[in-house]
Coordinates of C-alpha atoms in Angstrom, one line a residue:
M1 CA 12.8 -48.9 -25.3
C2 CA 12.1 -50.8 -28.5
P3 CA 11.3 -54.5 -27.7
Y4 CA 13.0 -55.7 -31.0
A5 CA 16.7 -56.2 -31.4
D6 CA 18.6 -55.6 -34.6
H7 CA 19.0 -59.3 -35.3
E8 CA 15.2 -60.0 -35.1
L9 CA 14.7 -58.0 -38.4
G10 CA 15.3 -59.2 -41.9
M11 CA 17.5 -57.2 -44.2
T12 CA 14.6 -55.9 -46.3
E13 CA 12.7 -54.9 -43.1
R14 CA 15.8 -52.9 -41.8
R15 CA 16.2 -51.1 -45.1
A16 CA 12.4 -50.3 -45.2
L17 CA 12.6 -48.8 -41.7
I18 CA 15.6 -46.7 -42.6
A19 CA 13.9 -45.5 -45.8
L20 CA 10.7 -44.6 -43.9
V21 CA 12.7 -42.4 -41.5
K22 CA 14.3 -40.7 -44.6
L23 CA 10.8 -40.1 -46.0
K24 CA 9.9 -38.1 -42.8
G25 CA 8.1 -41.1 -41.2
F26 CA 5.5 -42.1 -43.8
G27 CA 5.0 -42.9 -47.5
T28 CA 3.3 -45.2 -49.9
P29 CA 4.8 -48.6 -50.7
E30 CA 5.8 -47.2 -54.1
Q31 CA 7.6 -44.3 -52.5
L32 CA 9.2 -46.7 -50.0
Q33 CA 10.5 -48.9 -52.8
E34 CA 11.8 -45.8 -54.6
A35 CA 13.8 -44.8 -51.5
M36 CA 15.3 -48.3 -51.3
L37 CA 16.5 -48.4 -54.9
P38 CA 20.2 -48.7 -55.4
G39 CA 21.8 -45.8 -57.3
D40 CA 21.7 -47.0 -60.9
V41 CA 18.1 -48.4 -60.5
A42 CA 17.0 -45.1 -59.0
K43 CA 18.5 -43.3 -62.0
L44 CA 16.5 -45.6 -64.3
S45 CA 13.3 -44.8 -62.4
A46 CA 14.0 -41.0 -62.6
N47 CA 14.7 -41.2 -66.3
L48 CA 11.7 -43.3 -66.9
Q49 CA 9.4 -40.9 -65.0
K50 CA 10.7 -37.9 -67.0
C51 CA 10.3 -39.7 -70.4
L52 CA 6.8 -40.8 -69.6
E53 CA 5.7 -37.4 -68.4
T54 CA 6.9 -36.0 -71.7
A55 CA 5.1 -38.7 -73.7
F56 CA 1.7 -38.1 -72.0
E57 CA 2.1 -34.4 -71.5
D58 CA -0.2 -33.3 -74.4
A59 CA -3.0 -35.7 -73.3
G60 CA -2.9 -34.5 -69.7
L61 CA -2.3 -38.1 -68.6
S62 CA 0.1 -39.3 -66.0
V63 CA 1.6 -42.7 -64.9
S64 CA 0.8 -43.5 -61.3
E65 CA 3.5 -44.5 -58.8
H66 CA 2.2 -48.1 -58.8
Q67 CA 2.3 -48.3 -62.6
R68 CA 5.9 -47.0 -62.7
A69 CA 6.9 -49.5 -59.9
V70 CA 5.5 -52.4 -61.9
L71 CA 7.2 -51.1 -65.1
I72 CA 10.6 -50.9 -63.3
E73 CA 10.2 -54.5 -61.9
T74 CA 9.2 -55.8 -65.4
L75 CA 12.1 -54.1 -67.1
L76 CA 14.6 -55.4 -64.6
K77 CA 13.2 -58.9 -64.6
D78 CA 12.4 -59.5 -68.3
C79 CA 14.3 -57.0 -70.4
I80 CA 18.0 -57.2 -69.5
S81 CA 20.0 -59.0 -72.2
D82 CA 23.5 -59.1 -73.5
D83 CA 22.1 -58.6 -77.0
E84 CA 21.2 -54.9 -77.3
K85 CA 18.8 -55.5 -80.2
V86 CA 16.9 -58.1 -78.2
M87 CA 16.9 -55.8 -75.2
R88 CA 15.5 -52.9 -77.1
G89 CA 12.7 -55.1 -78.5
K90 CA 11.8 -56.3 -75.1
I91 CA 11.8 -52.8 -73.6
M92 CA 9.6 -51.6 -76.5
G93 CA 7.1 -54.4 -76.0
T94 CA 7.0 -53.9 -72.2
L95 CA 6.4 -50.2 -72.4
I96 CA 3.6 -50.5 -75.0
S97 CA 1.8 -53.4 -73.3
Q98 CA 2.0 -52.0 -69.7
L99 CA 0.8 -48.5 -70.8
S100 CA -1.8 -49.7 -73.4
S101 CA -4.8 -48.6 -71.3
L102 CA -3.4 -45.0 -71.1
I103 CA -2.5 -45.0 -74.7
L104 CA -5.8 -46.2 -75.9
S105 CA -7.7 -43.7 -73.9
Q106 CA -6.5 -41.0 -76.3
D107 CA -7.8 -40.2 -79.8
V108 CA -5.9 -41.7 -82.7
P109 CA -3.6 -38.7 -83.3
G110 CA -2.8 -38.7 -79.6
Q111 CA -2.0 -42.4 -79.6
R112 CA 0.4 -42.0 -82.6
N113 CA 2.1 -39.0 -80.9
T114 CA 2.5 -40.9 -77.5
I115 CA 3.8 -44.1 -79.1
G116 CA 6.3 -42.0 -81.2
K117 CA 7.6 -40.3 -78.0
I118 CA 7.8 -43.6 -76.1
L119 CA 9.8 -45.2 -78.9
G120 CA 11.9 -42.2 -79.6
D121 CA 12.7 -41.1 -76.1
C122 CA 11.9 -43.8 -73.5
V123 CA 13.4 -46.8 -75.3
P124 CA 16.9 -45.3 -75.8
S125 CA 16.9 -43.9 -72.3
V126 CA 15.8 -47.2 -70.6
T127 CA 18.3 -49.2 -72.8
S128 CA 21.1 -46.9 -71.6
S129 CA 20.0 -47.3 -68.0
L130 CA 19.8 -51.1 -68.1
R131 CA 23.3 -51.2 -69.6
E132 CA 24.6 -49.3 -66.6
I133 CA 22.8 -51.6 -64.2
M134 CA 24.3 -54.6 -65.9
S135 CA 27.8 -53.3 -65.3
S136 CA 27.1 -52.2 -61.8
S137 CA 27.9 -54.2 -58.7
D138 CA 25.0 -52.6 -56.7
R139 CA 21.9 -54.4 -57.8
A140 CA 20.1 -54.8 -54.5
F141 CA 16.7 -54.2 -56.1
V142 CA 13.7 -54.9 -53.8
S143 CA 10.4 -55.8 -55.5
Q144 CA 7.0 -54.4 -54.6
V145 CA 6.0 -57.8 -53.2
E146 CA 9.1 -57.8 -50.9
V147 CA 8.4 -54.2 -49.8
M148 CA 4.8 -55.2 -48.8
N149 CA 6.0 -58.3 -47.1
A150 CA 8.5 -56.3 -45.1
C151 CA 5.9 -53.8 -44.1
S152 CA 3.5 -56.5 -43.0
W153 CA 6.2 -58.0 -40.8
L154 CA 7.1 -54.6 -39.4
R155 CA 3.4 -53.9 -38.6
S156 CA 3.1 -57.2 -36.8
K157 CA 6.1 -56.2 -34.6
G158 CA 4.6 -52.7 -33.9
L159 CA 7.3 -50.9 -35.8
V160 CA 5.0 -49.4 -38.5
E161 CA 1.3 -48.8 -39.1
M162 CA -0.5 -49.2 -42.4
S163 CA -3.7 -47.6 -43.7
E164 CA -5.7 -48.0 -46.9
K165 CA -7.9 -45.5 -48.7
L166 CA -9.9 -45.8 -51.8
E167 CA -9.4 -42.7 -54.0
K168 CA -11.2 -41.8 -57.2
H169 CA -9.8 -40.1 -60.3
Y170 CA -12.1 -38.7 -63.0
S171 CA -11.5 -38.2 -66.7
L172 CA -13.6 -37.8 -69.9
V173 CA -14.7 -41.0 -71.7
S174 CA -13.3 -39.3 -74.8
K175 CA -11.3 -36.2 -75.1
R176 CA -13.5 -34.9 -77.9
L177 CA -16.3 -34.5 -75.4
G178 CA -14.5 -31.4 -74.1
N179 CA -15.4 -29.8 -77.5
L180 CA -19.1 -30.8 -77.5
D181 CA -21.9 -28.9 -75.8
L182 CA -24.2 -30.8 -73.5
P183 CA -27.7 -31.6 -74.9
E184 CA -29.3 -28.9 -72.8
R185 CA -26.8 -26.3 -74.0
R186 CA -27.6 -27.2 -77.6
A187 CA -31.3 -27.0 -76.7
I188 CA -31.1 -23.4 -75.3
K189 CA -29.2 -22.3 -78.3
A190 CA -32.0 -23.7 -80.5
L191 CA -34.5 -21.9 -78.2
K192 CA -32.6 -18.7 -78.7
K193 CA -32.8 -19.0 -82.4
A194 CA -36.6 -19.6 -82.1
H195 CA -36.9 -16.5 -80.0
G196 CA -37.3 -18.4 -76.7
S197 CA -40.1 -20.8 -77.5
M198 CA -40.6 -23.9 -79.6
T199 CA -42.5 -27.3 -79.5
V200 CA -40.8 -30.6 -78.8
E201 CA -41.3 -31.6 -82.4
E202 CA -39.5 -28.5 -83.6
L203 CA -36.7 -29.2 -81.2
R204 CA -36.4 -32.8 -82.6
K205 CA -35.8 -31.2 -86.0
D206 CA -32.8 -29.2 -84.9
K207 CA -29.8 -30.4 -86.7
N208 CA -27.5 -30.1 -83.6
L209 CA -29.6 -32.6 -81.6
K210 CA -29.9 -36.3 -82.2
S211 CA -33.3 -37.9 -81.6
E212 CA -32.0 -39.7 -78.5
D213 CA -30.6 -36.4 -77.1
V214 CA -34.0 -34.6 -77.0
P215 CA -35.5 -36.3 -73.9
I216 CA -32.1 -36.0 -72.2
A217 CA -32.1 -32.2 -73.0
M218 CA -35.6 -31.7 -71.8
G219 CA -35.0 -33.5 -68.5
W220 CA -31.9 -31.3 -67.8
L221 CA -33.6 -28.1 -69.0
K222 CA -36.3 -28.7 -66.4
R223 CA -33.9 -29.8 -63.7
K224 CA -31.6 -26.8 -64.1
G225 CA -34.5 -24.4 -64.5
W226 CA -33.4 -23.2 -67.9
A227 CA -36.8 -23.8 -69.6
S228 CA -40.4 -24.5 -68.7
I229 CA -42.1 -27.5 -70.3
E230 CA -45.9 -27.7 -70.4
K231 CA -48.6 -29.4 -72.5
K232 CA -50.7 -27.1 -74.6
G233 CA -53.4 -28.8 -76.6
N234 CA -51.8 -31.6 -78.6
E235 CA -48.3 -30.1 -78.4
T236 CA -45.6 -29.9 -75.7
L237 CA -44.2 -26.3 -75.5
I238 CA -40.7 -25.5 -74.3
E239 CA -40.1 -21.9 -73.2
L240 CA -36.7 -20.4 -72.2
T241 CA -36.7 -19.0 -68.6
Q242 CA -34.8 -16.1 -67.3
D243 CA -32.2 -18.5 -65.8
G244 CA -31.9 -20.1 -69.3
K245 CA -31.4 -16.7 -70.9
N246 CA -28.7 -15.9 -68.3
M247 CA -26.9 -19.1 -69.0
L248 CA -26.6 -18.4 -72.7
S249 CA -23.6 -16.2 -72.0
K250 CA -21.9 -18.4 -69.3
K251 CA -21.2 -22.0 -68.5
G252 CA -22.7 -24.1 -65.7
L253 CA -20.5 -25.7 -63.1
D254 CA -20.8 -29.1 -64.7
E255 CA -19.7 -27.6 -68.0
V256 CA -16.7 -25.9 -66.3
L257 CA -15.8 -29.3 -64.9
I258 CA -15.9 -30.9 -68.3
D259 CA -13.6 -28.2 -69.7
R260 CA -11.2 -29.0 -66.8
L261 CA -11.4 -32.7 -67.4
A262 CA -10.6 -32.1 -71.1
E263 CA -7.1 -31.1 -69.9
G264 CA -6.5 -34.3 -68.1
E265 CA -7.4 -36.6 -65.2
V266 CA -8.6 -34.9 -61.9
H267 CA -8.4 -36.3 -58.4
E268 CA -11.6 -36.4 -56.3
S269 CA -10.2 -33.9 -53.9
E270 CA -10.1 -31.3 -56.7
V271 CA -13.8 -31.5 -57.6
E272 CA -17.1 -30.8 -55.9
R273 CA -18.8 -34.1 -55.1
D274 CA -22.3 -33.2 -56.2
I275 CA -21.2 -31.8 -59.5
V276 CA -19.1 -34.8 -60.5
D277 CA -21.8 -37.2 -59.3
S278 CA -24.3 -35.5 -61.6
L279 CA -22.0 -36.0 -64.5
V280 CA -21.2 -39.6 -63.6
K281 CA -25.0 -40.4 -63.6
R282 CA -25.1 -39.0 -67.2
Q283 CA -23.8 -42.0 -69.1
D284 CA -20.9 -41.9 -71.5
I285 CA -19.3 -38.6 -70.3
I286 CA -17.1 -39.3 -67.3
K287 CA -15.2 -42.4 -66.4
V288 CA -14.0 -43.2 -62.9
R289 CA -10.6 -44.8 -62.1
E290 CA -10.5 -46.1 -58.5
E291 CA -7.2 -46.6 -56.8
I292 CA -6.4 -48.1 -53.4
V293 CA -3.7 -45.9 -51.8
R294 CA -1.7 -47.5 -49.0
T295 CA 0.3 -45.5 -46.6
V296 CA 3.0 -46.9 -44.3
I297 CA 3.8 -44.9 -41.1
V298 CA 6.7 -45.6 -38.9
T299 CA 5.9 -45.8 -35.1
Q300 CA 8.1 -44.3 -32.3
E301 CA 9.5 -47.7 -31.6
G302 CA 10.6 -47.9 -35.3
I303 CA 12.2 -44.5 -35.1
D304 CA 14.0 -45.4 -31.9
L305 CA 15.4 -48.6 -33.5
V306 CA 16.7 -46.7 -36.5
K307 CA 18.3 -44.1 -34.2
A308 CA 20.0 -46.9 -32.2
G309 CA 21.6 -48.0 -35.5
L310 CA 20.7 -50.8 -37.9
D311 CA 23.2 -53.1 -39.5
V312 CA 22.4 -53.4 -43.2
S313 CA 25.3 -55.6 -44.2
E314 CA 24.4 -58.6 -46.4
E315 CA 22.9 -61.6 -44.7
I316 CA 21.7 -65.1 -45.6
S317 CA 17.9 -65.3 -45.2
S318 CA 17.6 -69.0 -46.2
L319 CA 20.1 -71.9 -46.3
T320 CA 20.2 -73.5 -49.7
P321 CA 21.8 -76.9 -50.7
E322 CA 24.6 -75.0 -52.5
L323 CA 25.5 -72.9 -49.4
L324 CA 25.7 -76.0 -47.3
Q325 CA 27.6 -78.2 -49.8
T326 CA 30.2 -75.5 -50.6
G327 CA 30.5 -74.2 -47.1
K328 CA 29.9 -70.6 -48.2
W329 CA 27.7 -70.1 -45.2
R330 CA 30.7 -70.0 -42.9
G331 CA 31.6 -66.5 -41.7
R332 CA 28.4 -65.0 -43.1
N333 CA 25.6 -63.3 -41.3
I334 CA 22.6 -65.6 -41.1
R335 CA 19.2 -64.3 -40.3
R336 CA 17.8 -65.6 -37.0
Y337 CA 14.3 -67.0 -37.0
D338 CA 11.7 -66.0 -34.5
I339 CA 9.5 -69.0 -33.8
G340 CA 7.1 -66.8 -31.8
T341 CA 6.2 -64.7 -34.9
F342 CA 2.7 -65.2 -36.3
A343 CA 2.3 -67.4 -39.3
P344 CA 0.1 -66.2 -42.2
N345 CA -3.3 -67.8 -42.6
L346 CA -3.7 -70.4 -45.3
N347 CA -6.8 -70.0 -47.4
G348 CA -8.2 -72.7 -49.7
G349 CA -10.4 -72.1 -52.8
K350 CA -14.1 -71.3 -52.3
I351 CA -17.1 -70.4 -54.5
H352 CA -17.6 -66.7 -55.0
P353 CA -20.2 -65.3 -52.5
L354 CA -22.6 -64.2 -55.2
Q355 CA -22.5 -67.6 -56.9
Q356 CA -23.2 -69.2 -53.5
Y357 CA -26.4 -67.2 -53.3
I358 CA -27.4 -67.9 -56.9
D359 CA -27.0 -71.6 -56.0
R360 CA -29.0 -71.1 -52.9
V361 CA -31.9 -69.4 -54.7
R362 CA -32.0 -72.3 -57.2
H363 CA -32.1 -74.8 -54.3
I364 CA -34.9 -72.9 -52.6
F365 CA -37.2 -72.8 -55.7
L366 CA -36.4 -76.3 -56.7
T367 CA -37.3 -77.6 -53.3
M368 CA -40.5 -75.6 -53.5
G369 CA -41.5 -77.5 -56.6
F370 CA -40.5 -75.0 -59.3
R371 CA -38.8 -75.7 -62.6
E372 CA -35.9 -73.6 -63.9
I373 CA -36.1 -72.0 -67.4
D374 CA -34.1 -69.6 -69.6
Y375 CA -34.4 -68.2 -73.1
G376 CA -31.1 -66.3 -73.7
F377 CA -29.8 -62.8 -73.3
V378 CA -30.8 -61.5 -76.8
Q379 CA -34.5 -61.0 -77.3
S380 CA -36.9 -59.1 -79.6
A381 CA -38.7 -56.0 -78.3
F382 CA -41.9 -58.0 -78.9
W383 CA -41.2 -60.5 -76.1
N384 CA -39.4 -58.0 -73.9
M385 CA -41.9 -55.2 -74.2
D386 CA -45.0 -55.8 -76.4
A387 CA -46.1 -59.1 -75.0
L388 CA -46.0 -57.5 -71.6
F389 CA -48.4 -54.8 -72.7
T390 CA -45.6 -52.1 -72.6
A391 CA -46.7 -49.4 -75.0
Q392 CA -44.3 -48.7 -77.9
D393 CA -43.9 -45.1 -76.8
H394 CA -43.1 -46.0 -73.2
P395 CA -40.0 -44.3 -71.7
A396 CA -38.5 -47.7 -70.9
R397 CA -38.0 -48.3 -74.6
E398 CA -35.8 -45.2 -75.0
M399 CA -32.1 -45.8 -75.9
Q400 CA -31.0 -44.2 -72.7
D401 CA -32.7 -47.1 -70.8
T402 CA -32.4 -50.1 -73.1
L403 CA -29.4 -51.6 -74.9
Y404 CA -30.3 -52.3 -78.5
L405 CA -28.2 -54.3 -80.9
K406 CA -27.0 -53.0 -84.3
Q407 CA -26.3 -56.5 -85.6
P408 CA -28.8 -58.1 -85.9
A409 CA -31.1 -55.1 -86.0
S410 CA -34.3 -57.1 -86.2
M411 CA -35.8 -60.5 -85.3
E412 CA -38.5 -62.7 -86.5
L413 CA -41.7 -62.5 -84.6
P414 CA -43.6 -65.6 -83.2
D415 CA -46.8 -67.1 -84.5
S416 CA -48.9 -64.6 -86.3
G417 CA -51.9 -65.4 -84.2
I418 CA -50.1 -64.3 -81.0
V419 CA -48.7 -61.2 -82.7
G420 CA -52.2 -60.3 -84.0
R421 CA -53.8 -60.7 -80.6
V422 CA -51.0 -58.6 -78.9
K423 CA -51.4 -55.9 -81.6
K424 CA -55.1 -55.8 -81.1
M425 CA -54.7 -55.5 -77.4
H426 CA -52.4 -52.5 -77.8
E427 CA -54.5 -50.7 -80.4
S428 CA -58.0 -51.3 -79.1
G429 CA -58.1 -53.7 -76.2
D430 CA -60.9 -56.1 -75.7
E431 CA -64.2 -56.3 -73.8
S432 CA -62.5 -55.6 -70.5
S433 CA -59.8 -53.1 -71.6
D434 CA -59.5 -50.1 -73.9
G435 CA -55.8 -50.9 -74.8
W436 CA -53.4 -48.1 -75.4
Q437 CA -55.3 -46.6 -78.4
Y438 CA -52.4 -46.0 -80.8
P439 CA -51.2 -47.6 -84.1
W440 CA -49.0 -50.6 -83.2
K441 CA -45.9 -51.0 -85.4
E442 CA -44.4 -54.3 -86.2
A443 CA -41.0 -52.8 -87.0
E444 CA -40.7 -51.6 -83.4
A445 CA -41.6 -55.1 -82.1
R446 CA -38.9 -56.6 -84.3
R447 CA -36.0 -54.6 -82.8
V448 CA -33.3 -56.6 -81.0
L449 CA -32.1 -55.9 -77.5
L450 CA -30.4 -57.3 -74.5
R451 CA -33.2 -58.3 -72.2
T452 CA -34.0 -55.7 -69.6
H453 CA -35.7 -58.3 -67.3
T454 CA -36.1 -62.0 -67.0
T455 CA -39.9 -61.7 -67.2
V456 CA -39.2 -62.2 -70.9
N457 CA -38.5 -65.9 -69.9
T458 CA -41.7 -66.4 -68.1
I459 CA -43.9 -64.7 -70.7
R460 CA -42.4 -66.9 -73.5
Y461 CA -42.9 -70.0 -71.3
L462 CA -46.5 -69.0 -70.7
S463 CA -47.1 -68.7 -74.4
E464 CA -46.0 -72.3 -74.8
H465 CA -47.8 -73.6 -71.7
P466 CA -51.1 -71.7 -71.4
E467 CA -52.7 -74.4 -69.2
P468 CA -52.2 -74.8 -65.5
P469 CA -50.4 -75.7 -63.3
V470 CA -47.3 -73.7 -64.1
K471 CA -44.5 -73.0 -61.6
V472 CA -41.2 -71.8 -63.1
F473 CA -38.3 -69.6 -62.2
S474 CA -35.0 -68.2 -63.5
V475 CA -31.9 -66.7 -61.9
Q476 CA -30.1 -64.9 -64.8
P477 CA -28.4 -61.7 -65.8
V478 CA -30.4 -58.7 -67.2
F479 CA -29.0 -55.6 -68.9
R480 CA -30.0 -51.9 -68.6
K481 CA -28.3 -48.7 -69.5
E482 CA -27.8 -47.6 -65.9
A483 CA -25.4 -45.2 -64.5
V484 CA -23.1 -47.1 -62.0
D485 CA -23.4 -46.2 -58.4
S486 CA -23.5 -47.9 -55.0
T487 CA -26.9 -49.6 -55.7
H488 CA -27.1 -49.7 -59.5
L489 CA -25.2 -51.7 -62.2
P490 CA -25.8 -52.0 -66.0
E491 CA -25.8 -55.8 -65.6
F492 CA -27.3 -57.5 -62.6
I493 CA -28.9 -60.8 -61.6
Q494 CA -32.7 -61.0 -61.5
V495 CA -34.7 -63.7 -59.6
E496 CA -37.8 -64.2 -61.7
G497 CA -40.7 -66.6 -61.3
I498 CA -44.4 -67.2 -62.0
V499 CA -47.2 -69.4 -60.6
M500 CA -50.2 -70.0 -62.7
E501 CA -53.1 -72.0 -61.3
E502 CA -56.9 -71.8 -60.8
G503 CA -57.8 -69.5 -57.9
A504 CA -54.3 -68.0 -57.5
N505 CA -54.5 -64.7 -55.6
M506 CA -52.5 -61.9 -53.9
T507 CA -52.5 -63.7 -50.5
M508 CA -50.7 -66.6 -52.1
L509 CA -48.1 -64.3 -53.7
V510 CA -47.4 -62.5 -50.4
G511 CA -47.0 -65.8 -48.7
L512 CA -44.7 -67.1 -51.4
L513 CA -42.4 -64.0 -51.2
R514 CA -42.2 -64.1 -47.4
E515 CA -41.3 -67.8 -47.5
F516 CA -38.6 -67.2 -50.1
Y517 CA -37.0 -64.3 -48.2
S518 CA -37.3 -66.2 -44.9
R519 CA -35.3 -69.1 -46.5
M520 CA -32.7 -66.6 -47.7
G521 CA -32.2 -65.4 -44.1
I522 CA -34.2 -62.1 -44.3
T523 CA -36.4 -61.2 -41.3
D524 CA -36.7 -57.4 -41.7
L525 CA -38.9 -57.4 -44.8
R526 CA -41.9 -55.3 -45.8
L527 CA -44.2 -55.4 -48.8
R528 CA -45.8 -52.1 -50.0
P529 CA -48.1 -51.3 -52.9
G530 CA -46.4 -50.5 -56.1
Y531 CA -47.0 -49.9 -59.8
F532 CA -45.7 -51.8 -62.7
P533 CA -46.9 -51.7 -66.4
Y534 CA -47.8 -55.4 -66.6
T535 CA -49.1 -56.4 -63.1
E536 CA -52.1 -55.2 -61.2
P537 CA -52.3 -55.3 -58.2
S538 CA -48.5 -54.9 -57.6
V539 CA -46.2 -54.9 -54.6
E540 CA -42.6 -53.9 -53.9
P541 CA -40.5 -56.1 -51.5
E542 CA -38.2 -53.9 -49.4
I543 CA -35.5 -54.7 -46.8
F544 CA -34.0 -52.4 -44.2
H545 CA -30.4 -51.6 -45.2
N546 CA -27.9 -48.8 -44.1
G547 CA -30.6 -47.0 -42.2
H548 CA -33.3 -46.9 -44.9
W549 CA -35.7 -49.2 -46.8
M550 CA -34.2 -50.5 -50.0
E551 CA -36.4 -51.8 -52.8
L552 CA -35.6 -55.3 -54.2
G553 CA -37.8 -55.5 -57.2
G554 CA -41.4 -55.9 -58.1
A555 CA -44.2 -58.5 -57.9
G556 CA -47.9 -58.8 -58.7
I557 CA -50.6 -60.5 -60.8
F558 CA -50.3 -60.3 -64.5
R559 CA -52.9 -58.0 -66.1
P560 CA -55.5 -59.6 -68.3
E561 CA -54.0 -57.5 -71.2
V562 CA -50.8 -59.6 -70.8
T563 CA -52.4 -63.1 -70.4
A564 CA -55.4 -62.9 -72.7
P565 CA -53.5 -62.7 -76.0
L566 CA -51.6 -65.8 -74.9
G567 CA -54.7 -67.8 -74.2
V568 CA -54.0 -67.9 -70.5
K569 CA -57.3 -68.0 -68.6
H570 CA -56.2 -68.3 -65.0
P571 CA -54.4 -65.8 -62.7
V572 CA -50.6 -65.6 -63.0
L573 CA -48.5 -64.6 -59.9
A574 CA -45.2 -63.0 -61.0
W575 CA -42.1 -61.5 -59.4
G576 CA -38.8 -60.1 -60.6
L577 CA -36.3 -59.5 -57.7
G578 CA -32.8 -58.1 -57.7
L579 CA -30.3 -60.6 -56.2
E580 CA -27.3 -58.3 -55.6
R581 CA -29.2 -55.9 -53.3
L582 CA -30.3 -58.9 -51.2
V583 CA -26.8 -60.3 -51.0
M584 CA -25.5 -56.8 -50.0
T585 CA -27.8 -56.9 -47.0
V586 CA -27.0 -60.4 -45.9
L587 CA -23.2 -59.8 -46.2
G588 CA -23.2 -56.3 -44.8
V589 CA -21.9 -54.7 -48.0
D590 CA -22.7 -51.0 -48.6
D591 CA -21.7 -50.8 -52.3
I592 CA -23.0 -53.2 -54.9
R593 CA -19.8 -52.8 -57.0
K594 CA -17.8 -54.6 -54.2
L595 CA -19.6 -57.9 -55.2
Y596 CA -17.8 -57.8 -58.5
V597 CA -14.4 -56.4 -57.5
S598 CA -11.5 -58.9 -57.1
D599 CA -10.8 -58.0 -53.5
I600 CA -9.0 -61.2 -52.3
D601 CA -9.2 -60.3 -48.6
W602 CA -13.0 -59.8 -48.8
L603 CA -13.5 -63.0 -50.8
R604 CA -11.5 -64.9 -48.2
E605 CA -13.3 -63.4 -45.2
S606 CA -16.8 -63.8 -46.7
P607 CA -18.6 -66.7 -45.0
S608 CA -19.6 -69.8 -46.9
I609 CA -23.3 -70.7 -46.9
E610 CA -24.9 -74.1 -46.9

């Protein structure tokens, strides 16, 4: 026996229950809204779907249920007009603006073709449908917000259940990628021409490979077992393996997937996870569209109530001054109010959780006697790399790791004395170091980039303040060409700091790190030995998260090769720590991307910190 009587449900709730039963008991909110549309509006939806499918057919793109629902609402709300010319203009603007992301994802000819079909087919069809709706007496349109509100009320009364699932859709960043070979495919073709063997320098000269593609090709050749790579004398030799020879006549699974994606977007259920993940990690090939799919399921109580018969005649849900003054409320059905029904929570504004922790880090270091500094996002390679004794042929300088600027392409270097001492340290070292033993190039040092770490702040500050004591920190964004996954982002916040004073040592650094993390609320911390190009000795702070130890950054004592050219004569304790991973652990978040997604429920539920 259902505990709710007919009169305890609003009109939209009753219609939603009836529509759910018609949908065999379950459906998305969009499908539910579609089933509740009056006849002429349903016709508009069907015509619109048909037109849009035709418009995006060549590109293999499709308009989601949610996008179409939003379109229908916007057309009904903003585009109906007695002036047909005005109405056509509004329809045209709505279709182009609402579908702009899909249109722009195509190449230029595809964009022109799609816009032509939208203007030629969709606009006349939608105009005709809106005219019919204007002359119709049945306009009982229910918006998506009303559908969701009705479902929420029905769930609170036990008449439906709701579930949410995050689904991923994959497509190529650019359709032309479907016609391009992967770097390793171009490499084995070059090896075939060279009878199966060539040096890296010879591969660099191949006209089908750009300079930045060569290290990528070599890495995947080795990973896939298509070629062997070994050092012979002063040269690195690449030799085609038997697996590589076999692959000359067929495509790998990742290449097959690229061909499939060239035909259009693919749902995650249609691809093998490890293959698509390997392509996602390769930057600028695949883009991921995430979509939250909600499903509404009618319960047995809801089915029983529908079977018992629901009155869907018009009712008054709220009394307005007009109804009371004119007396039109008399003889009409008025919705009853259930004073026992739960009321929604009221949520006030609050600072974003990540910003709260940025403020907390600042407070901790300021109360420990540190001074905050920053030198800006855009830096020269000199300060970002050279001044930190990072060799000019170090892999970190490659374009697949570092984001270089085209405009401006070069920057002025600092005082020639500092530049000369850094150059000498790289080329020949000093009495305590052999340096890197290579010809240092000023042009490489002048290159402009988005800083890859905030150590660039502290090294510049040290150059201006070589005498102790120095205690400074920064909490600022850094940028790296990272493939996005659950623990990596191309932009993230780094907590950077240094202490320079006479007698500073590793024990002081370990104590400082433990004190900082303790004040951040971390108790399960370990410090293990690590390696970084510009500190020695070095440690890596780690915290236990999701069943394994997760590295938070690096710390150590600046090498003399870093401090000597700046005139610094005392030990410098330094650290660069990732903030987002720390916040993930504190808040119990398993995916770093969630910290930047506008999930209003998560933002409301996240605790405020002092």
